[in-house]
Short mmCIF file of C-alpha atoms in Angstrom, two decimals:
data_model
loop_
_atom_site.label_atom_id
_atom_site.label_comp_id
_atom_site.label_asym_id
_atom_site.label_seq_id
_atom_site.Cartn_x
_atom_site.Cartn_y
_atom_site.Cartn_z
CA UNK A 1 -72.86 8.92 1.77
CA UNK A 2 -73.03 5.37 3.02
CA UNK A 3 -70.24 2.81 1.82
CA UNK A 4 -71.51 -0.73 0.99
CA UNK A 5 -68.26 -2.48 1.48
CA UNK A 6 -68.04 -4.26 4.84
CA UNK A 7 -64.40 -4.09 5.01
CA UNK A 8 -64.49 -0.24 4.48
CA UNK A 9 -64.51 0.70 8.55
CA UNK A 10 -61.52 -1.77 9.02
CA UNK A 11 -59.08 0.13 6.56
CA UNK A 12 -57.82 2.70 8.31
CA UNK A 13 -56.16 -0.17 10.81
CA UNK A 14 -54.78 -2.03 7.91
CA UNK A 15 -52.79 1.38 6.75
CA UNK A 16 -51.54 1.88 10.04
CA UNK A 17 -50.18 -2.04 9.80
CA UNK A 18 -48.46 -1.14 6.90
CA UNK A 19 -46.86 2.08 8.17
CA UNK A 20 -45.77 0.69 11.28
CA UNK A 21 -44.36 -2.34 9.17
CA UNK A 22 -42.48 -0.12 6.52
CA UNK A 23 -40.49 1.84 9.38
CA UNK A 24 -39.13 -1.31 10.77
CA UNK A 25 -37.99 -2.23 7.16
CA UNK A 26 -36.57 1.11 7.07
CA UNK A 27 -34.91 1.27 10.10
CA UNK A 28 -33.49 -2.41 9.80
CA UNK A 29 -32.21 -1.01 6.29
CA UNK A 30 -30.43 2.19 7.81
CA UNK A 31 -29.18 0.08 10.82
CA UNK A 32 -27.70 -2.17 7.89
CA UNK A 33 -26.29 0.67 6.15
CA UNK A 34 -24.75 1.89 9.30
CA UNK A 35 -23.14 -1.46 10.05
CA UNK A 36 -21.63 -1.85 6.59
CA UNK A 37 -20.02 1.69 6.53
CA UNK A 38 -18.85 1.53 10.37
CA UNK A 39 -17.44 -2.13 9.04
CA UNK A 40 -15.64 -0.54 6.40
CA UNK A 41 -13.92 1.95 8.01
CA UNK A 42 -12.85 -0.52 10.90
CA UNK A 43 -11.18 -2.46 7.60
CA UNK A 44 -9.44 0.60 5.94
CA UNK A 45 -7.76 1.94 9.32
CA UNK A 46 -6.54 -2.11 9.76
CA UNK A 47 -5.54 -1.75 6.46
CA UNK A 48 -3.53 1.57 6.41
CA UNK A 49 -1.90 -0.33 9.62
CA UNK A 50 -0.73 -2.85 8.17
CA UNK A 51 0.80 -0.85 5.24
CA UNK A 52 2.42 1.27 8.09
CA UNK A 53 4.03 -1.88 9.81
CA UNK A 54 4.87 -3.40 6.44
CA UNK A 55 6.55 0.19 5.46
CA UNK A 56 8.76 0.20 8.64
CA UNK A 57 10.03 -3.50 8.13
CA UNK A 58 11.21 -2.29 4.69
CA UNK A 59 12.42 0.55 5.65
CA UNK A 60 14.71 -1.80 8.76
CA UNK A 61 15.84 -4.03 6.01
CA UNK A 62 16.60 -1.65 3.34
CA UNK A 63 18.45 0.39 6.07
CA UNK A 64 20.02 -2.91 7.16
CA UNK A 65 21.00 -3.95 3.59
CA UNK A 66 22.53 -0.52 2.99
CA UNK A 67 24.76 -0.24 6.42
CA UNK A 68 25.99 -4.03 6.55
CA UNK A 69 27.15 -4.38 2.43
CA UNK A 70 29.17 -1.24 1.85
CA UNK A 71 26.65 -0.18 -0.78
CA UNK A 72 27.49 2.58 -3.17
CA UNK A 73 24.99 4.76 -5.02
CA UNK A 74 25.04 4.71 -8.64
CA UNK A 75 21.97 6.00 -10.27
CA UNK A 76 18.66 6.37 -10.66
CA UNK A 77 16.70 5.86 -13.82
CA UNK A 78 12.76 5.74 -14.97
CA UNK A 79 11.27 2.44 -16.19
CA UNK A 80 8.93 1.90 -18.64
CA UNK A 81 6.43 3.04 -16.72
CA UNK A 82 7.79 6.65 -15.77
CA UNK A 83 9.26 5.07 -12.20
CA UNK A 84 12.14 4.94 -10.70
CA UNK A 85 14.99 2.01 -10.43
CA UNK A 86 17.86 2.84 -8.07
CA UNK A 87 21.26 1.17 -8.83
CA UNK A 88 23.61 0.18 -6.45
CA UNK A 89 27.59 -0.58 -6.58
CA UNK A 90 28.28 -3.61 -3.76
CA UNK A 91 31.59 -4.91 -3.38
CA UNK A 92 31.52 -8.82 -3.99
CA UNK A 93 33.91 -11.56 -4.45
CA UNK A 94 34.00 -13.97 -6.96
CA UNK A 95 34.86 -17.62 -6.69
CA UNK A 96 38.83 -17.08 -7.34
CA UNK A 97 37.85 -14.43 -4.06
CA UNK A 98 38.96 -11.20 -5.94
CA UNK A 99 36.82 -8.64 -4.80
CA UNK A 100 34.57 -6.81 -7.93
CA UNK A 101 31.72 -4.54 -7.97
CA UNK A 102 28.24 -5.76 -8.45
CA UNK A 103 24.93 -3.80 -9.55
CA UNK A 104 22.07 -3.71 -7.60
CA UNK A 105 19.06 -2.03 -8.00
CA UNK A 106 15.93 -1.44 -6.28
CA UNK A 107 12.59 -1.07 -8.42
CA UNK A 108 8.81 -1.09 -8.46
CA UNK A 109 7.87 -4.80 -10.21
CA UNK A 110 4.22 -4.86 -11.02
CA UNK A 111 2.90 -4.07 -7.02
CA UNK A 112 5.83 -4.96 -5.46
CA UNK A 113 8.95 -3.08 -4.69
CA UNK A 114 12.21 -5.40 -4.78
CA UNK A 115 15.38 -5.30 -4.31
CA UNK A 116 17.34 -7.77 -7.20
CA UNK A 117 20.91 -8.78 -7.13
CA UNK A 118 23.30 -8.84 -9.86
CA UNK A 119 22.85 -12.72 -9.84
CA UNK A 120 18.88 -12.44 -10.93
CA UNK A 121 17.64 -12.84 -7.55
CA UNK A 122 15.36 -10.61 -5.55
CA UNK A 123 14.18 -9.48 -2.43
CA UNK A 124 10.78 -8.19 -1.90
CA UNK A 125 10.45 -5.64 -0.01
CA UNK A 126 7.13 -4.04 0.20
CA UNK A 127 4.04 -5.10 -1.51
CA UNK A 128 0.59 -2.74 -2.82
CA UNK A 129 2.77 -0.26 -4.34
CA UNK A 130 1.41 1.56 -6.91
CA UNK A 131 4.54 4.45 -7.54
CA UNK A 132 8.01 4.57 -7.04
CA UNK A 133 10.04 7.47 -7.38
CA UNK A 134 13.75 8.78 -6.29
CA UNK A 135 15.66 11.16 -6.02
CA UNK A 136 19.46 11.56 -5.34
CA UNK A 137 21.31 14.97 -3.65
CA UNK A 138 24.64 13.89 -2.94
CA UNK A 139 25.40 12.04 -0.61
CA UNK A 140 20.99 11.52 0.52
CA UNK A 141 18.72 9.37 -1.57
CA UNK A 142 15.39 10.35 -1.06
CA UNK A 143 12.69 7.54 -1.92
CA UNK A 144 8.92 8.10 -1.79
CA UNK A 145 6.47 5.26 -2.45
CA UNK A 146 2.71 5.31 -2.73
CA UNK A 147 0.70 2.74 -1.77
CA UNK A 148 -2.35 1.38 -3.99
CA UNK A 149 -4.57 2.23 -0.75
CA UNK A 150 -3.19 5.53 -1.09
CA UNK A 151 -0.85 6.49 1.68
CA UNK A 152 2.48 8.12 0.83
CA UNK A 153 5.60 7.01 2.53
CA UNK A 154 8.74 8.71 2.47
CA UNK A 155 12.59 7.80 3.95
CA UNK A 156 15.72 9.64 3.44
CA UNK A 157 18.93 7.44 3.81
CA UNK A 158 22.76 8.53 3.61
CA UNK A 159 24.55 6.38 0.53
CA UNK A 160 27.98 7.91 -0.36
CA UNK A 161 28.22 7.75 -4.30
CA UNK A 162 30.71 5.26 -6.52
#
């Protein structure tokens, strides 16, 4: 059987066009792909980095803040939102220069963990946190934080009670 289109003969070339054109799409998408995810992970170890490094400055100036004011442990309660908020006792003098005892507490505030004085100030400390909880065994306070990316960081310091 005889075919009357012209073109007909000239098909099979036109197919093999296409083919050959389809795999470059598809290996220009998987190369994509493979870019993207390789891109990604590159951003989530800098990321889980920079949590590290931003972990071990708290952890320097909470350990600084604790060994420099004389800090006393008081207690440790849950917020609102089942975490934990550390008070502290820290010897202070008022303006007449008698010495008295102000609170201190450290606490989760919305992703942030902060340290705020008895004056309505605060410190913050570490940002991206997404829990907070503590625990106290006399004379250790055991804190352990995790991150919204995540990681869990933990610290044990020695704070002698009121």
């Amino acid at each position: 059987m005889k075919s009357n289109s012209k073109w007909f003969g000239r098909r099979p070339a036109f197919t093999m066009l296409e083919v050959v054109c389809a795999l470059f799409v598809l290996l220009l998408s998987v190369r994509t792909i493979a870019w993207e995810v390789d891109l990604f992970q590159r951003f989530q170890q800098k990321t889980a980095a920079q949590e590290t490094a931003n972990w071990e400055v708290a952890v320097l100036q909470l350990d600084e803040w604790l060994e420099t004011e004389n800090v006393r442990f008081k207690e440790i309660k849950a917020n609102d939102h089942d975490q934990s908020v550390v008070s502290f006792l820290v010897p202070v003098k008022d303006k007449k220069g008698k010495v008295q005892q102000a609170t201190y507490r450290l606490e989760p505030y919305e992703d942030l963990l902060r340290l705020t004085s008895h004056q309505g100030g605060h410190m913050p400390l570490l940002d991206s946190v997404s829990s907070f909880k503590a625990t106290y065994q006399e004379p250790w306070l055991d804190l352990k934080i995790r991150s919204s990316h995540h990681q869990t960081y933990h610290e044990v310091w020695y704070v002698e009670t009121k």
